[in-house]
Amino acid sequence: MLSYWEKTTLRHFDLVVVGGGIVGHFTALFYAQKNPGHRVAILERGLFPSGASTKNAGFACFGSIAELEHDVASIGEEATAALVMKRYNGLKLLRETLGDEAIDYREVGGYEMCFEPPKQERIDFFNDLLEAHLGSRPYSVQPSEGYGFSTKVTHLIKNALEGTVDTGKMMAALQQKVAQAGVLTFTQSAVEKIESTSEGKTVYIQTADGSVAFFARQVALCTNAFSRKFLAEEELEPGRGLVLVSKPHPAFHWEGSFHYHDGYNYFRTIDGRLLLGGGRHLDKPGETTLVPGINSAIEKALKEDIASLIAPGVAVEIDYLWSGVMAFGSSKQPVIKRIDDHMVAGIRLGGMGVAIGARVGQDLAALIG
Ligand SMILES: Cc1cc2nc3c(=O)[nH]c(=O)nc-3n(C[C@H](O)[C@H](O)[C@H](O)COP(=O)(O)OP(=O)(O)OC[C@H]3O[C@@H](n4cnc5c(N)ncnc54)[C@H](O)[C@@H]3O)c2cc1C
């Protein structure tokens, strides 16, 4: 049974953000900063954000040459450069808003593993394409020695402007920042239903004590892969991703964010451990799901890659294993739009939400007003 205070004060907001991932937090933060005195709440179904934002690998990346080649083939040169700049500027916004120390941002470079000597024309092409926008030529060929990789890895293509963040620290910094801005966060609050009223929306949450209604002038849907429940028509495909973290080992002394297989597989170090993820391309039907879980075939393939490619001869023991769910569409652009007079959505962030999440939140907050 709700108290007088709960009923009169704690359920009424100018903005209710549904979903407490990167986008939900940034939307709440930028809206609250722009509208002092407005009441803002985030409703998150999990104890921690239960989508991708606390499950990701912490790559602060905006595109390897292999990935950008696909983009140029499908959307053309200009649109590819615009996509890269959106991610690059998103990363800048993330860093400026939270601070490099708070998120442990390290500009240690992004590296694409090559299994044959790379063609210099490819590198020149993308440096030429991006130089005018970035003011520098980010890509260069580097030797692959010094990391302990298999000799199958002949070279690395470095992107000097990429790096890593500590995902846990990033989300903790975001939580602190929204709290400082006066935003109230309710966790373990799964939104079941959103209904229109003449003045806004009624947002129903299922709790252990039954259904509770919140009232909002505006609702921002930031539920990424889980948005079908509210937006049945939206083109949206879930994509589950797997991450493994090893026990610490002296072999994992280097830094950088590494990719191979067109960016589908990725690895880095964290606290002297190896973090390895991806492999979704190995079982796309199986990984097109909202259900958390470990795909044992992908787990096996990633472990084989450790032994045959990344750290041959090293006795690597896996300490952590988890999955998270991303959202994809036929376009790599996120969906940022007004749904009706009282609801907006910022969803479908794909696999680079660390890079674009802040920017999506900023754009969504601007759309609300
Ligand atoms: C394994 C993995 C590795 C990744 N690695 C990287 C990386 O290294 N670099 C990078 O840039 N990106 C990476 N990504 C992608 C990045 O994490 C996402 O793009 C980003 O986190 C999306 O943020 P979001 O806020 O849109 O979505 P989410 O983080 O998914 O947030 C949506 C939130 O909505 C909540 N929610 C859903 N339904 C409801 C409901 N009914 N009521 C209340 N709350 C609800 C969910 O619990 C969730 O917390 C990775 C993703 C995964 C899964």
Coordinates of C-alpha atoms and ligand atoms in Angstrom, one line a residue:
M1 CA 0.0 0.0 0.0
L2 CA 1.5 3.4 -1.0
S3 CA 1.9 6.2 1.5
Y4 CA 0.6 9.7 1.1
W5 CA 4.2 10.9 0.3
E6 CA 4.7 8.1 -2.2
K7 CA 1.4 8.9 -3.9
T8 CA 1.7 12.6 -4.0
T9 CA 5.4 13.3 -4.6
L10 CA 7.4 10.3 -5.6
R11 CA 5.4 9.2 -8.6
H12 CA 5.0 12.6 -10.5
F13 CA 7.7 13.7 -13.0
D14 CA 8.2 16.1 -15.9
L15 CA 10.3 13.4 -17.5
V16 CA 10.4 9.6 -16.9
V17 CA 13.2 7.8 -18.7
V18 CA 12.5 4.1 -19.2
G19 CA 15.8 2.1 -19.3
G20 CA 18.9 3.0 -17.2
G21 CA 21.7 2.3 -19.7
I22 CA 24.2 4.8 -21.2
V23 CA 21.5 6.4 -23.3
G24 CA 18.9 6.6 -20.5
H25 CA 21.4 8.2 -18.1
F26 CA 22.7 10.7 -20.7
T27 CA 19.2 11.7 -21.7
A28 CA 18.2 12.3 -18.1
L29 CA 21.4 14.2 -17.4
F30 CA 21.2 16.5 -20.4
Y31 CA 17.5 17.1 -19.9
A32 CA 17.9 17.9 -16.2
Q33 CA 20.8 20.2 -16.9
K34 CA 18.8 22.1 -19.5
N35 CA 15.6 22.3 -17.4
P36 CA 16.6 23.2 -13.8
G37 CA 13.7 22.5 -11.4
H38 CA 12.1 19.8 -13.6
R39 CA 11.5 16.5 -11.9
V40 CA 13.3 13.6 -13.7
A41 CA 13.3 9.9 -12.9
I42 CA 15.0 6.9 -14.5
L43 CA 13.1 3.5 -14.3
E44 CA 15.4 0.5 -14.7
R45 CA 14.2 -3.0 -14.6
G46 CA 17.5 -4.5 -13.3
L47 CA 19.5 -4.0 -10.2
F48 CA 22.2 -2.9 -12.6
P49 CA 21.3 -1.9 -16.2
S50 CA 20.4 -5.3 -17.7
G51 CA 21.0 -4.7 -21.4
A52 CA 24.4 -3.8 -22.8
S53 CA 25.8 -0.8 -20.9
T54 CA 27.4 -2.8 -18.0
K55 CA 28.1 -5.8 -20.1
N56 CA 30.2 -4.4 -22.8
A57 CA 34.0 -4.6 -23.4
G58 CA 34.8 -0.9 -22.8
F59 CA 36.2 -0.2 -26.3
A60 CA 36.3 3.5 -27.1
C61 CA 36.4 2.9 -30.8
F62 CA 34.9 4.5 -33.9
G63 CA 35.9 2.1 -36.7
S64 CA 38.5 -0.2 -38.0
I65 CA 39.4 -0.1 -41.7
A66 CA 37.8 -3.6 -42.2
E67 CA 34.5 -2.3 -40.8
L68 CA 34.6 1.0 -42.6
E69 CA 35.2 -0.8 -45.9
H70 CA 31.8 -2.5 -45.4
D71 CA 30.3 0.9 -44.6
V72 CA 31.7 2.6 -47.7
A73 CA 30.4 -0.3 -49.8
S74 CA 26.9 0.0 -48.4
I75 CA 26.4 3.7 -47.6
G76 CA 29.2 5.5 -49.5
E77 CA 32.2 7.6 -48.6
E78 CA 30.4 10.7 -47.3
A79 CA 27.9 8.9 -45.1
T80 CA 30.8 6.7 -43.7
A81 CA 32.8 9.8 -42.8
A82 CA 29.7 11.3 -41.1
L83 CA 29.1 8.0 -39.1
V84 CA 32.7 8.0 -38.0
M85 CA 32.5 11.7 -36.9
K86 CA 29.3 10.9 -34.9
R87 CA 31.1 8.2 -33.0
Y88 CA 34.3 10.3 -32.6
N89 CA 32.3 13.3 -31.3
G90 CA 30.2 11.0 -29.1
L91 CA 33.4 9.8 -27.5
K92 CA 34.6 13.4 -27.0
L93 CA 31.2 14.2 -25.3
L94 CA 31.5 11.2 -23.0
R95 CA 35.0 12.2 -22.0
E96 CA 34.2 15.8 -21.5
T97 CA 31.1 15.1 -19.5
L98 CA 32.5 12.5 -17.2
G99 CA 36.2 13.2 -17.2
D100 CA 39.0 10.8 -18.4
E101 CA 40.0 9.9 -14.9
A102 CA 36.5 8.9 -13.8
I103 CA 36.0 6.5 -16.7
D104 CA 39.7 5.5 -16.8
Y105 CA 39.9 6.5 -20.5
R106 CA 43.2 5.5 -22.1
E107 CA 44.1 6.5 -25.6
V108 CA 46.1 3.3 -26.2
G109 CA 45.0 2.8 -29.8
G110 CA 42.7 0.5 -31.7
Y111 CA 44.4 -2.3 -33.6
E112 CA 43.1 -4.4 -36.4
M113 CA 44.9 -7.8 -36.7
C114 CA 46.1 -8.6 -40.2
F115 CA 46.7 -12.2 -41.4
E116 CA 48.6 -11.0 -44.5
P117 CA 50.5 -7.8 -45.2
P118 CA 47.9 -4.9 -45.5
K119 CA 47.7 -2.9 -48.7
Q120 CA 49.0 0.7 -48.2
E121 CA 46.3 2.0 -50.6
R122 CA 43.6 0.9 -48.2
I123 CA 45.2 2.8 -45.3
D124 CA 45.9 5.9 -47.5
F125 CA 42.3 5.9 -48.7
F126 CA 40.8 6.0 -45.2
N127 CA 43.4 8.5 -43.9
D128 CA 42.5 10.7 -46.9
L129 CA 38.8 10.3 -46.2
L130 CA 39.0 11.2 -42.5
E131 CA 41.9 13.7 -42.4
A132 CA 39.7 16.7 -43.3
H133 CA 37.3 15.8 -40.5
L134 CA 39.7 14.6 -37.8
G135 CA 42.6 16.9 -38.5
S136 CA 45.0 14.0 -38.5
R137 CA 45.6 10.7 -40.3
P138 CA 44.7 8.1 -37.7
Y139 CA 45.7 4.8 -39.4
S140 CA 49.2 3.3 -39.7
V141 CA 50.7 -0.1 -40.1
Q142 CA 52.5 -1.5 -37.1
P143 CA 54.5 -4.6 -36.4
S144 CA 52.7 -7.4 -34.5
E145 CA 55.7 -8.5 -32.4
G146 CA 55.9 -7.9 -28.6
Y147 CA 52.3 -9.1 -27.8
G148 CA 52.9 -12.8 -27.9
F149 CA 50.4 -13.3 -30.8
S150 CA 50.7 -16.3 -33.1
T151 CA 52.9 -15.8 -36.2
K152 CA 49.7 -16.0 -38.2
V153 CA 49.3 -12.3 -37.3
T154 CA 51.6 -10.6 -39.7
H155 CA 50.8 -6.9 -39.0
L156 CA 48.5 -4.6 -37.1
I157 CA 46.7 -1.5 -38.4
K158 CA 46.6 1.0 -35.6
N159 CA 44.0 3.7 -35.2
A160 CA 45.8 6.2 -33.0
L161 CA 42.7 8.0 -31.8
E162 CA 41.0 4.9 -30.2
G163 CA 41.3 3.6 -26.7
T164 CA 39.6 1.9 -23.8
V165 CA 37.4 2.8 -20.8
D166 CA 36.6 1.0 -17.6
T167 CA 32.9 0.2 -18.2
G168 CA 32.1 -0.2 -14.5
K169 CA 33.7 3.1 -13.7
M170 CA 31.9 4.8 -16.6
M171 CA 28.5 3.7 -15.4
A172 CA 29.3 4.6 -11.8
A173 CA 30.4 8.1 -12.9
L174 CA 27.2 8.4 -14.9
Q175 CA 25.0 7.4 -11.9
Q176 CA 26.8 9.9 -9.7
K177 CA 26.4 12.6 -12.3
V178 CA 22.6 12.1 -12.8
A179 CA 22.2 12.0 -9.0
Q180 CA 24.0 15.4 -8.7
A181 CA 21.7 16.8 -11.4
G182 CA 18.7 15.8 -9.1
V183 CA 17.6 12.8 -11.1
L184 CA 15.9 10.0 -9.1
T185 CA 16.8 6.5 -10.2
F186 CA 14.5 3.6 -9.4
T187 CA 16.1 0.1 -10.1
Q188 CA 14.2 -3.2 -10.2
S189 CA 11.4 -1.3 -11.8
A190 CA 10.3 -3.1 -15.0
V191 CA 7.9 -1.0 -16.9
E192 CA 5.0 -3.2 -18.1
K193 CA 2.7 -0.7 -19.8
I194 CA 2.6 2.9 -20.9
E195 CA -0.7 4.6 -21.4
S196 CA -1.6 8.0 -22.8
T197 CA -3.5 10.6 -20.8
S198 CA -4.5 14.1 -21.8
E199 CA -1.5 15.6 -19.9
G200 CA 1.1 13.0 -20.6
K201 CA 1.7 9.3 -19.8
T202 CA 1.0 6.8 -17.1
V203 CA 3.8 4.4 -16.7
Y204 CA 3.0 1.1 -14.9
I205 CA 5.7 -0.8 -13.1
Q206 CA 5.3 -4.3 -11.8
T207 CA 6.8 -4.7 -8.3
A208 CA 6.8 -7.5 -5.7
D209 CA 3.8 -5.6 -4.1
G210 CA 1.8 -5.3 -7.3
S211 CA 1.5 -2.7 -10.0
V212 CA 2.5 0.9 -9.3
A213 CA 1.7 3.8 -11.6
F214 CA 4.0 6.8 -12.3
F215 CA 2.9 9.9 -14.1
A216 CA 5.0 11.8 -16.6
R217 CA 4.6 14.8 -18.8
Q218 CA 7.1 13.2 -21.1
V219 CA 8.5 9.7 -21.5
A220 CA 11.9 8.9 -23.0
L221 CA 12.1 5.2 -24.2
C222 CA 15.8 4.2 -23.8
T223 CA 15.2 0.4 -23.8
N224 CA 17.5 -0.3 -26.8
A225 CA 17.0 -4.0 -27.8
F226 CA 14.0 -4.4 -25.5
S227 CA 11.9 -1.7 -27.2
R228 CA 9.5 -4.0 -29.2
K229 CA 7.2 -4.2 -26.2
F230 CA 6.5 -0.5 -26.6
L231 CA 7.3 0.1 -30.3
A232 CA 6.0 -3.0 -32.1
E233 CA 6.6 -1.5 -35.6
E234 CA 10.2 -0.5 -35.2
E235 CA 12.8 -2.3 -37.2
L236 CA 14.9 -3.8 -34.4
E237 CA 16.9 -7.0 -34.1
P238 CA 18.5 -8.1 -30.8
G239 CA 22.1 -9.4 -31.0
R240 CA 23.5 -11.2 -28.0
G241 CA 27.3 -10.9 -27.3
L242 CA 29.6 -13.0 -25.2
V243 CA 32.6 -11.8 -23.1
L244 CA 35.3 -13.8 -21.4
V245 CA 37.8 -12.5 -18.9
S246 CA 40.8 -14.6 -17.9
K247 CA 42.7 -14.8 -14.6
P248 CA 45.6 -12.4 -14.4
H249 CA 48.8 -13.6 -16.2
P250 CA 52.1 -11.8 -16.9
A251 CA 51.6 -12.4 -20.6
F252 CA 48.8 -9.7 -20.6
H253 CA 51.0 -6.7 -20.0
W254 CA 50.2 -4.8 -23.2
E255 CA 47.4 -2.3 -23.8
G256 CA 45.1 -1.5 -26.7
S257 CA 41.7 -2.4 -28.2
F258 CA 42.2 -5.2 -30.7
H259 CA 39.8 -6.5 -33.4
Y260 CA 39.8 -9.3 -35.9
H261 CA 37.2 -11.0 -38.2
D262 CA 35.9 -7.6 -39.5
G263 CA 35.4 -6.4 -35.9
Y264 CA 33.2 -9.3 -34.9
N265 CA 35.9 -10.5 -32.4
Y266 CA 37.7 -8.2 -30.1
F267 CA 40.1 -8.3 -27.1
R268 CA 42.0 -6.1 -24.7
T269 CA 43.6 -6.4 -21.3
I270 CA 42.1 -5.3 -18.0
D271 CA 44.1 -5.5 -14.7
G272 CA 46.6 -7.9 -16.2
R273 CA 43.8 -10.1 -17.5
L274 CA 42.7 -10.9 -21.1
L275 CA 39.2 -9.8 -22.0
L276 CA 37.9 -11.4 -25.2
G277 CA 34.5 -11.1 -26.8
G278 CA 32.4 -11.5 -29.9
G279 CA 31.9 -14.4 -32.2
R280 CA 28.3 -13.5 -32.8
H281 CA 28.8 -14.2 -36.6
L282 CA 29.4 -17.8 -35.8
D283 CA 25.8 -18.4 -34.8
K284 CA 23.7 -15.4 -35.8
P285 CA 20.3 -17.2 -35.5
G286 CA 21.2 -18.5 -32.0
E287 CA 22.4 -15.0 -30.9
T288 CA 19.4 -13.2 -32.3
T289 CA 17.7 -13.3 -28.9
L290 CA 16.8 -11.1 -25.9
V291 CA 17.5 -14.0 -23.5
P292 CA 20.8 -13.8 -21.5
G293 CA 22.9 -17.0 -21.8
I294 CA 26.2 -18.5 -22.9
N295 CA 26.5 -20.0 -26.4
S296 CA 28.8 -22.9 -25.8
A297 CA 29.9 -23.2 -29.4
I298 CA 31.0 -19.5 -29.4
E299 CA 32.6 -19.9 -26.0
K300 CA 34.6 -22.8 -27.4
A301 CA 35.6 -20.9 -30.5
L302 CA 36.8 -17.9 -28.5
K303 CA 38.9 -20.2 -26.2
E304 CA 40.4 -21.8 -29.3
D305 CA 41.3 -18.3 -30.6
I306 CA 43.2 -17.6 -27.3
A307 CA 45.2 -20.8 -27.8
S308 CA 45.8 -20.5 -31.5
L309 CA 46.0 -16.7 -32.1
I310 CA 46.2 -14.4 -29.1
A311 CA 48.3 -16.2 -26.5
P312 CA 49.7 -19.5 -27.9
G313 CA 51.6 -21.4 -25.3
V314 CA 50.1 -19.4 -22.3
A315 CA 48.1 -21.4 -19.7
V316 CA 45.0 -19.1 -19.8
E317 CA 42.3 -19.8 -17.2
I318 CA 38.9 -18.1 -17.7
D319 CA 37.6 -16.4 -14.5
Y320 CA 34.5 -14.5 -15.8
L321 CA 31.9 -15.2 -18.5
W322 CA 28.8 -13.1 -19.3
S323 CA 26.5 -12.1 -22.1
G324 CA 24.7 -8.8 -23.0
V325 CA 22.2 -7.8 -25.6
M326 CA 22.7 -5.2 -28.3
A327 CA 20.2 -3.9 -30.9
F328 CA 20.7 -3.7 -34.6
G329 CA 18.8 -2.6 -37.7
S330 CA 19.5 -2.5 -41.5
S331 CA 21.1 0.9 -40.9
K332 CA 23.9 1.6 -38.4
Q333 CA 22.2 4.8 -37.4
P334 CA 20.4 4.8 -34.1
V335 CA 16.7 5.6 -33.9
I336 CA 16.2 9.0 -32.3
K337 CA 12.6 10.2 -32.7
R338 CA 9.4 11.6 -31.3
I339 CA 6.8 8.9 -31.0
D340 CA 3.9 11.1 -30.0
D341 CA 3.3 14.4 -28.1
H342 CA 4.4 12.9 -24.9
M343 CA 7.0 10.2 -25.8
V344 CA 10.4 10.0 -27.6
A345 CA 12.7 7.1 -28.2
G346 CA 16.5 6.8 -28.5
I347 CA 17.3 3.2 -29.3
R348 CA 19.1 0.7 -31.6
L349 CA 22.7 1.6 -30.7
G350 CA 24.4 -1.4 -32.4
G351 CA 27.9 -2.4 -31.2
M352 CA 29.4 1.1 -30.6
G353 CA 27.2 2.5 -27.9
V354 CA 30.1 3.6 -25.7
A355 CA 31.1 5.9 -28.6
I356 CA 27.6 7.2 -29.6
G357 CA 25.6 6.8 -26.4
A358 CA 26.3 10.3 -25.0
R359 CA 25.5 11.9 -28.3
V360 CA 22.2 10.0 -28.6
G361 CA 21.2 11.1 -25.1
Q362 CA 22.1 14.7 -25.9
D363 CA 20.0 14.6 -29.1
L364 CA 17.1 12.9 -27.4
A365 CA 17.1 15.5 -24.5
A366 CA 17.0 18.2 -27.2
L367 CA 14.1 16.6 -28.8
I368 CA 12.1 16.5 -25.6
G369 CA 12.7 20.3 -25.1
Ligands
LIG1 C1 28.9 -8.0 -25.1 C2 28.9 -6.6 -25.5 C3 30.1 -5.9 -25.8 C4 30.1 -4.6 -26.2 N1 31.2 -3.9 -26.4 C5 31.2 -2.6 -26.7 C6 32.4 -1.9 -26.8 O1 33.5 -2.4 -26.4 N2 32.3 -0.6 -27.2 C7 31.2 0.0 -27.5 O2 31.1 1.1 -27.9 N3 30.0 -0.7 -27.4 C8 30.0 -2.0 -27.0 N4 28.8 -2.7 -26.9 C9 27.6 -2.0 -27.2 C10 27.1 -1.0 -26.1 O3 27.3 -1.6 -24.9 C11 25.7 -0.6 -26.4 O4 25.5 -0.1 -27.7 C12 25.2 0.4 -25.4 O5 25.4 0.0 -24.0 C13 23.7 0.6 -25.6 O6 23.2 1.5 -24.5 P1 21.7 1.7 -24.3 O7 21.5 2.6 -23.2 O8 21.0 2.1 -25.6 O9 21.1 0.2 -24.1 P2 21.2 -0.7 -22.8 O10 22.4 -0.7 -22.1 O11 20.8 -2.1 -23.3 O12 20.1 -0.2 -21.9 C14 18.7 -0.4 -22.0 C15 18.2 -0.6 -20.6 O13 16.8 -0.7 -20.6 C16 16.4 -1.6 -19.6 N5 15.0 -2.0 -19.8 C17 14.6 -2.8 -20.9 N6 13.3 -3.0 -20.8 C18 12.9 -2.3 -19.7 C19 11.6 -2.1 -19.1 N7 10.5 -2.7 -19.6 N8 11.5 -1.4 -18.0 C20 12.6 -0.8 -17.4 N9 13.8 -0.9 -18.0 C21 14.0 -1.7 -19.1 C22 17.4 -2.7 -19.7 O14 17.5 -3.4 -18.5 C23 18.7 -1.9 -20.0 O15 19.4 -1.5 -18.8 C24 28.8 -4.0 -26.4 C25 27.6 -4.6 -26.2 C26 27.7 -5.9 -25.7 C27 26.4 -6.6 -25.4

